[in-house]
C-alpha cells in the first residue's frame, strides 16, 4: 500500500485515505473529523476541567470539556457538506444536517469518551461510527468506516474503511502520519480488562473471569474504553469486557457510539466482539441511546466468554440495545 522508496512516516492520513477504495466524500469526512480532533486535544490540554452544570440523558454530569468536544465535532460535521445526520452521545436526538442522503454520510460519535478521567490526567478518546446515507439506526455491520482518536501521552488515530485497521500519530506539525498498517490481533490473549463491579457479576461472567485468572492473564484496566481497547488492539492480545450485571442487564456501554465502531475495528483486525450471545455488529439498535453488554478482543477468548455464559446462565439472553433504567454516574 505504501509507495516504495518512501518511509512510512511520510504518509499522512489524507494520502493514506486516497489509497483506499473509497469515495472522495468519505475521505473528506474522515479528514474533517481528524481536523476536529486537533481542537479537542487542545481543549483537553488547556481547557476548563470543571462541570458544565448540565447532565446528559443518562443522568451523567457533563463536563465543560464534554460539551466543548461535542460542539467542535458538531460544527465541523455541520460545515463539511458531506453529512446527512449526526448523533452524539451528548445529544438527546438525531440532528439533521442535510435532507439530501445521496452521496452523504451519517455519523454517530462519542466526542470525549472517558471524560471523567481527565481530572486525574488519564487517557481519553473520541469514537466515531460512519454509515452511508441517512440511517443511523442500523446494525454496526453496515458501517462504512469507524475510527477513534486516543488522547494519551501521544495523540493517535486508528481507522478502518473495511480494508484493515491503520494507526496514525499526530506529529509536531500537527499532521497525522502513518505508524502502522493492517494491525492484527492474535486468536488468544494474555490480558484482561474487566469492567463493571465484580460483586454484581452474573455466574457465567464470574466463572469466565475465574478461568482467565487461573490461566494467569494480566489485569489491564484503565477505566477508559478507548485506551483499554487500544491496548488490546496494539498489543494484539487480550479481552475487554463490560458485561451485563445483576440489576444492569444491558451493562453500561452504548451500542451506537461506543460498541459498534470498536467492534468494527476489532473485527477488521481479526478479533471478535459479542454481547455474550451474538456479534455486536449484528445487533439491530432499536433506539439511539441503547446499551449492550460487551466482550471484545481475541476471537478465542470472546468465544470462551460466550461458552461460559451459555453454560452458567439459563435465563434468556439480554434484550439488545435497550436503554438501562439505572443511571451510571460517570462518563
Ligand atoms: O463511556 C463510559 C466509560 O467511561 C468508558 O470509557 C469506560 O470503559 C467505562 O465507562 C468505565 O466504566 P466504569 O467507571 O464503570 O469502570
Ligand atoms: Mn463514552
Short mmCIF file of C-alpha atoms and ligand atoms in Angstrom, two decimals:
data_model
loop_
_atom_site.label_atom_id
_atom_site.label_comp_id
_atom_site.label_asym_id
_atom_site.label_seq_id
_atom_site.Cartn_x
_atom_site.Cartn_y
_atom_site.Cartn_z
CA UNK A 1 0.00 0.00 0.00
CA UNK A 2 2.84 2.42 0.88
CA UNK A 3 4.84 3.69 -2.09
CA UNK A 4 8.22 2.03 -2.45
CA UNK A 5 11.08 4.35 -1.62
CA UNK A 6 9.08 6.43 0.85
CA UNK A 7 9.38 5.83 4.57
CA UNK A 8 6.01 5.24 6.16
CA UNK A 9 6.42 8.34 8.34
CA UNK A 10 5.89 10.49 5.27
CA UNK A 11 2.43 9.10 4.61
CA UNK A 12 -0.20 11.36 6.05
CA UNK A 13 -3.78 10.46 6.72
CA UNK A 14 -5.25 12.12 3.62
CA UNK A 15 -2.81 10.38 1.36
CA UNK A 16 -3.43 7.04 3.03
CA UNK A 17 -7.19 7.52 2.62
CA UNK A 18 -6.69 8.26 -1.08
CA UNK A 19 -5.07 4.85 -1.43
CA UNK A 20 -8.23 3.17 -0.13
CA UNK A 21 -11.04 2.25 -2.46
CA UNK A 22 -13.47 4.83 -1.06
CA UNK A 23 -15.21 7.88 -2.41
CA UNK A 24 -13.98 11.43 -2.08
CA UNK A 25 -16.77 12.47 0.27
CA UNK A 26 -15.75 9.80 2.76
CA UNK A 27 -12.11 10.88 2.51
CA UNK A 28 -13.20 14.45 3.15
CA UNK A 29 -15.38 13.40 6.11
CA UNK A 30 -12.62 11.44 7.85
CA UNK A 31 -10.07 14.20 7.35
CA UNK A 32 -12.56 16.75 8.76
CA UNK A 33 -13.02 14.57 11.86
CA UNK A 34 -9.24 14.31 12.18
CA UNK A 35 -9.04 18.13 11.97
CA UNK A 36 -11.68 18.46 14.69
CA UNK A 37 -9.67 16.16 16.96
CA UNK A 38 -6.78 18.66 16.89
CA UNK A 39 -9.02 21.25 18.51
CA UNK A 40 -10.29 18.67 21.00
CA UNK A 41 -6.75 17.74 22.09
CA UNK A 42 -6.01 21.42 22.52
CA UNK A 43 -9.07 21.84 24.76
CA UNK A 44 -8.06 18.81 26.83
CA UNK A 45 -4.57 20.21 27.33
CA UNK A 46 -5.57 23.70 28.28
CA UNK A 47 -9.30 23.78 28.94
CA UNK A 48 -11.63 24.05 31.90
CA UNK A 49 -11.78 20.81 33.90
CA UNK A 50 -14.98 21.76 35.70
CA UNK A 51 -18.53 20.59 35.26
CA UNK A 52 -20.78 22.26 32.72
CA UNK A 53 -23.72 22.31 35.12
CA UNK A 54 -25.77 20.08 32.82
CA UNK A 55 -26.42 16.34 32.56
CA UNK A 56 -26.78 14.17 29.52
CA UNK A 57 -29.80 11.96 29.17
CA UNK A 58 -28.10 9.10 31.02
CA UNK A 59 -28.00 11.29 34.12
CA UNK A 60 -24.24 11.69 33.81
CA UNK A 61 -22.82 15.09 34.73
CA UNK A 62 -21.45 16.80 31.65
CA UNK A 63 -18.04 18.35 31.96
CA UNK A 64 -17.31 21.63 30.22
CA UNK A 65 -14.94 19.54 28.08
CA UNK A 66 -17.68 17.08 27.04
CA UNK A 67 -19.77 19.98 25.82
CA UNK A 68 -16.85 21.64 24.07
CA UNK A 69 -15.68 18.47 22.31
CA UNK A 70 -19.25 17.86 21.19
CA UNK A 71 -19.51 21.41 19.76
CA UNK A 72 -16.17 21.17 17.98
CA UNK A 73 -17.15 17.96 16.19
CA UNK A 74 -20.69 19.01 15.50
CA UNK A 75 -19.63 22.28 13.91
CA UNK A 76 -17.02 20.61 11.74
CA UNK A 77 -19.51 17.98 10.53
CA UNK A 78 -22.18 20.58 10.00
CA UNK A 79 -19.89 22.53 7.65
CA UNK A 80 -18.44 19.51 5.87
CA UNK A 81 -21.13 19.37 3.11
CA UNK A 82 -20.95 15.56 3.10
CA UNK A 83 -23.07 14.75 6.16
CA UNK A 84 -26.79 13.90 6.29
CA UNK A 85 -27.45 13.19 10.01
CA UNK A 86 -25.40 13.26 13.16
CA UNK A 87 -25.91 11.81 16.58
CA UNK A 88 -23.75 12.31 19.62
CA UNK A 89 -23.62 10.61 22.98
CA UNK A 90 -24.06 14.07 24.46
CA UNK A 91 -27.25 14.89 22.49
CA UNK A 92 -30.81 13.76 23.05
CA UNK A 93 -31.77 13.22 19.43
CA UNK A 94 -30.55 12.87 15.88
CA UNK A 95 -29.50 16.24 14.40
CA UNK A 96 -30.39 16.53 10.70
CA UNK A 97 -27.71 18.34 8.71
CA UNK A 98 -28.90 17.82 5.14
CA UNK A 99 -32.16 16.30 3.86
CA UNK A 100 -30.30 15.01 0.84
CA UNK A 101 -28.97 11.50 1.57
CA UNK A 102 -27.35 10.69 -1.78
CA UNK A 103 -23.56 10.65 -1.60
CA UNK A 104 -23.73 11.72 2.04
CA UNK A 105 -22.89 10.03 5.33
CA UNK A 106 -24.42 9.86 8.78
CA UNK A 107 -22.18 9.94 11.79
CA UNK A 108 -22.60 8.75 15.39
CA UNK A 109 -19.93 9.85 17.83
CA UNK A 110 -18.84 9.90 21.42
CA UNK A 111 -16.96 13.21 21.49
CA UNK A 112 -14.99 12.60 24.68
CA UNK A 113 -15.25 9.08 25.98
CA UNK A 114 -13.94 8.53 29.49
CA UNK A 115 -14.06 12.26 30.25
CA UNK A 116 -14.32 11.61 33.98
CA UNK A 117 -10.64 10.57 33.75
CA UNK A 118 -9.47 13.96 32.53
CA UNK A 119 -9.12 15.45 36.03
CA UNK A 120 -6.77 12.62 37.02
CA UNK A 121 -4.86 13.05 33.76
CA UNK A 122 -5.56 9.61 32.31
CA UNK A 123 -6.12 8.91 28.64
CA UNK A 124 -9.46 9.65 26.94
CA UNK A 125 -10.70 9.44 23.37
CA UNK A 126 -13.16 10.29 20.62
CA UNK A 127 -15.07 7.41 18.98
CA UNK A 128 -16.76 7.73 15.57
CA UNK A 129 -19.07 5.48 13.57
CA UNK A 130 -19.95 6.27 9.93
CA UNK A 131 -22.86 4.98 7.82
CA UNK A 132 -23.66 5.76 4.21
CA UNK A 133 -26.89 7.69 3.64
CA UNK A 134 -29.30 8.96 6.30
CA UNK A 135 -29.98 5.99 8.57
CA UNK A 136 -28.16 5.78 11.88
CA UNK A 137 -30.23 3.02 13.44
CA UNK A 138 -28.52 0.18 11.62
CA UNK A 139 -26.52 -2.86 12.72
CA UNK A 140 -22.83 -1.99 13.03
CA UNK A 141 -22.07 -4.44 10.23
CA UNK A 142 -23.34 -1.74 7.81
CA UNK A 143 -20.78 0.85 8.88
CA UNK A 144 -18.59 2.06 6.05
CA UNK A 145 -15.93 3.37 8.40
CA UNK A 146 -15.09 3.64 12.07
CA UNK A 147 -12.31 5.39 13.92
CA UNK A 148 -11.13 6.55 17.27
CA UNK A 149 -8.68 9.17 18.43
CA UNK A 150 -6.74 8.45 21.61
CA UNK A 151 -5.56 11.45 23.61
CA UNK A 152 -2.78 9.83 25.59
CA UNK A 153 0.87 10.80 26.05
CA UNK A 154 0.72 10.91 22.24
CA UNK A 155 -2.36 11.53 20.13
CA UNK A 156 -3.09 8.64 17.80
CA UNK A 157 -5.87 7.97 15.32
CA UNK A 158 -6.98 4.47 14.35
CA UNK A 159 -9.31 3.99 11.41
CA UNK A 160 -10.77 1.40 9.13
CA UNK A 161 -12.86 1.75 5.98
CA UNK A 162 -13.27 -2.03 5.72
CA UNK A 163 -9.79 -2.69 4.42
CA UNK A 164 -7.74 -3.31 7.55
CA UNK A 165 -7.01 -1.18 10.59
CA UNK A 166 -4.37 1.53 10.45
CA UNK A 167 -2.69 3.67 13.09
CA UNK A 168 -1.55 7.29 12.75
CA UNK A 169 0.17 9.62 15.22
CA UNK A 170 -0.03 13.37 15.43
CA UNK A 171 3.45 14.81 14.80
CA UNK A 172 4.91 18.14 15.92
CA UNK A 173 3.47 19.80 12.81
CA UNK A 174 0.03 18.59 13.93
CA UNK A 175 -0.24 16.18 10.98
CA UNK A 176 -1.44 12.61 11.35
CA UNK A 177 1.26 10.36 9.89
CA UNK A 178 1.16 6.61 9.44
CA UNK A 179 2.60 4.44 12.20
CA UNK A 180 1.35 1.01 11.15
CA UNK A 181 -0.97 -0.57 8.61
CA UNK A 182 -3.11 -3.68 8.81
CA UNK A 183 -2.89 -4.22 12.55
CA UNK A 184 -3.81 -7.78 13.51
CA UNK A 185 -4.67 -9.33 16.84
CA UNK A 186 -3.93 -12.89 17.85
CA UNK A 187 -6.59 -15.51 18.42
CA UNK A 188 -5.90 -15.89 22.15
CA UNK A 189 -4.63 -13.33 24.64
CA UNK A 190 -2.90 -12.84 27.96
CA UNK A 191 -4.51 -9.57 29.13
CA UNK A 192 -7.96 -8.91 30.53
CA UNK A 193 -9.80 -5.64 31.09
CA UNK A 194 -12.87 -6.47 33.15
CA UNK A 195 -15.29 -3.55 33.53
CA UNK A 196 -18.17 -3.19 35.97
CA UNK A 197 -18.49 -4.08 39.63
CA UNK A 198 -17.23 -7.60 40.32
CA UNK A 199 -19.77 -8.31 43.10
CA UNK A 200 -22.53 -7.74 40.54
CA UNK A 201 -21.14 -10.24 38.02
CA UNK A 202 -23.53 -12.96 36.89
CA UNK A 203 -22.48 -16.63 37.33
CA UNK A 204 -21.23 -17.06 33.75
CA UNK A 205 -19.13 -13.89 33.78
CA UNK A 206 -17.76 -14.72 37.25
CA UNK A 207 -16.79 -18.25 36.10
CA UNK A 208 -15.22 -16.84 32.93
CA UNK A 209 -13.22 -14.31 34.99
CA UNK A 210 -12.03 -17.04 37.36
CA UNK A 211 -11.00 -19.13 34.37
CA UNK A 212 -8.93 -16.27 32.93
CA UNK A 213 -7.30 -15.64 36.29
CA UNK A 214 -6.43 -19.32 36.68
CA UNK A 215 -4.89 -19.14 33.22
CA UNK A 216 -2.64 -16.37 34.56
CA UNK A 217 -3.77 -13.47 32.35
CA UNK A 218 -2.68 -9.99 33.44
CA UNK A 219 -5.12 -7.31 34.58
CA UNK A 220 -5.02 -4.17 32.42
CA UNK A 221 -7.97 -1.84 33.02
CA UNK A 222 -7.63 1.95 32.87
CA UNK A 223 -11.32 2.85 33.07
CA UNK A 224 -11.21 4.46 29.62
CA UNK A 225 -12.77 2.43 26.82
CA UNK A 226 -10.54 3.94 24.12
CA UNK A 227 -7.17 3.30 25.81
CA UNK A 228 -8.33 -0.11 27.03
CA UNK A 229 -9.34 -1.18 23.50
CA UNK A 230 -6.24 0.44 22.04
CA UNK A 231 -4.05 -1.63 24.33
CA UNK A 232 -5.67 -4.88 23.23
CA UNK A 233 -5.53 -3.89 19.57
CA UNK A 234 -1.89 -2.82 19.59
CA UNK A 235 -0.51 -5.47 21.93
CA UNK A 236 -2.53 -7.85 19.79
CA UNK A 237 -3.65 -9.93 22.75
CA UNK A 238 -6.45 -9.74 25.28
CA UNK A 239 -10.11 -9.26 26.03
CA UNK A 240 -12.08 -6.27 27.32
CA UNK A 241 -15.50 -6.80 28.80
CA UNK A 242 -18.16 -4.63 30.32
CA UNK A 243 -20.71 -7.34 30.95
CA UNK A 244 -24.36 -7.45 31.85
CA UNK A 245 -24.53 -7.07 35.63
CA UNK A 246 -27.05 -8.02 38.27
CA UNK A 247 -29.54 -5.14 38.17
CA UNK A 248 -27.94 -3.77 34.99
CA UNK A 249 -28.75 -6.33 32.28
CA UNK A 250 -27.55 -4.09 29.45
CA UNK A 251 -24.22 -3.25 31.04
CA UNK A 252 -23.02 0.31 30.60
CA UNK A 253 -21.57 0.93 27.18
CA UNK A 254 -23.61 2.36 24.33
CA UNK A 255 -24.15 0.36 21.18
CA UNK A 256 -24.13 3.15 18.60
CA UNK A 257 -21.47 5.46 19.97
CA UNK A 258 -19.05 3.04 21.60
CA UNK A 259 -19.59 -0.63 20.82
CA UNK A 260 -20.39 -0.72 17.09
CA UNK A 261 -17.37 1.33 15.99
CA UNK A 262 -14.97 -0.56 18.30
CA UNK A 263 -16.42 -3.92 17.20
CA UNK A 264 -15.91 -2.90 13.55
CA UNK A 265 -12.25 -2.04 14.20
CA UNK A 266 -11.56 -5.16 16.26
CA UNK A 267 -13.21 -7.45 13.67
CA UNK A 268 -11.17 -5.75 10.96
CA UNK A 269 -8.07 -6.67 12.98
CA UNK A 270 -9.16 -10.32 13.11
CA UNK A 271 -10.75 -10.20 16.57
CA UNK A 272 -14.35 -10.55 17.72
CA UNK A 273 -16.95 -8.65 19.71
CA UNK A 274 -20.05 -10.18 21.28
CA UNK A 275 -22.80 -9.25 23.71
CA UNK A 276 -22.31 -12.71 25.24
CA UNK A 277 -24.69 -14.33 22.76
CA UNK A 278 -24.17 -12.83 19.33
CA UNK A 279 -21.81 -10.49 17.47
CA UNK A 280 -22.14 -6.83 18.44
CA UNK A 281 -22.11 -5.94 14.74
CA UNK A 282 -25.30 -7.96 14.16
CA UNK A 283 -27.33 -6.20 16.85
CA UNK A 284 -30.14 -4.08 15.46
CA UNK A 285 -30.34 -0.90 17.55
CA UNK A 286 -33.93 -0.17 18.48
CA UNK A 287 -33.18 3.25 19.87
CA UNK A 288 -30.41 5.80 19.67
CA UNK A 289 -29.10 5.52 23.20
CA UNK A 290 -29.35 1.74 23.68
CA UNK A 291 -26.69 -0.11 25.61
CA UNK A 292 -25.39 -3.66 25.41
CA UNK A 293 -23.02 -5.93 27.33
CA UNK A 294 -19.71 -6.41 25.51
CA UNK A 295 -16.91 -8.98 25.31
CA UNK A 296 -14.34 -7.79 22.78
CA UNK A 297 -10.83 -8.79 21.76
CA UNK A 298 -9.14 -12.06 20.78
CA UNK A 299 -11.50 -14.42 18.96
CA UNK A 300 -10.96 -17.49 21.14
CA UNK A 301 -11.34 -15.52 24.35
CA UNK A 302 -14.61 -13.96 23.18
CA UNK A 303 -15.90 -17.41 22.15
CA UNK A 304 -14.95 -18.72 25.58
CA UNK A 305 -16.88 -15.92 27.30
CA UNK A 306 -19.96 -16.88 25.24
CA UNK A 307 -19.45 -20.52 26.19
CA UNK A 308 -19.33 -19.74 29.93
CA UNK A 309 -22.44 -17.60 29.65
CA UNK A 310 -24.30 -20.36 27.75
CA UNK A 311 -23.23 -22.92 30.34
CA UNK A 312 -23.91 -20.97 33.54
CA UNK A 313 -26.76 -18.67 32.63
CA UNK A 314 -30.08 -20.27 31.91
CA UNK A 315 -32.04 -17.05 31.75
CA UNK A 316 -33.00 -15.61 28.40
CA UNK A 317 -30.34 -13.51 26.67
CA UNK A 318 -30.47 -9.80 27.47
CA UNK A 319 -32.56 -7.76 25.06
CA UNK A 320 -30.31 -5.83 22.77
CA UNK A 321 -29.94 -2.10 22.53
CA UNK A 322 -32.18 -1.18 25.47
CA UNK A 323 -31.64 1.97 27.45
CA UNK A 324 -30.80 0.98 31.02
CA UNK A 325 -33.21 2.12 33.70
CA UNK A 326 -30.33 2.73 36.09
CA UNK A 327 -28.18 5.80 35.55
CA UNK A 328 -24.46 5.21 35.89
CA UNK A 329 -22.88 8.42 37.05
CA UNK A 330 -19.62 8.72 35.22
CA UNK A 331 -18.67 9.41 31.65
O1 LIG B 1 -18.35 5.63 28.39
C1 LIG B 1 -18.05 5.40 29.51
C2 LIG B 1 -16.76 4.86 30.16
O2 LIG B 1 -16.09 5.91 30.79
C3 LIG B 1 -15.79 4.07 29.28
O3 LIG B 1 -14.78 4.86 28.75
C4 LIG B 1 -15.25 3.04 30.24
O4 LIG B 1 -14.88 1.84 29.63
C5 LIG B 1 -16.38 2.83 31.19
O5 LIG B 1 -17.24 3.94 31.12
C6 LIG B 1 -15.87 2.72 32.61
O6 LIG B 1 -16.89 2.49 33.44
P1 LIG B 1 -16.63 2.20 34.99
O7 LIG B 1 -16.34 3.55 35.56
O8 LIG B 1 -17.90 1.61 35.45
O9 LIG B 1 -15.46 1.26 35.08
MN1 LIG B 2 -18.45 7.18 26.40
#
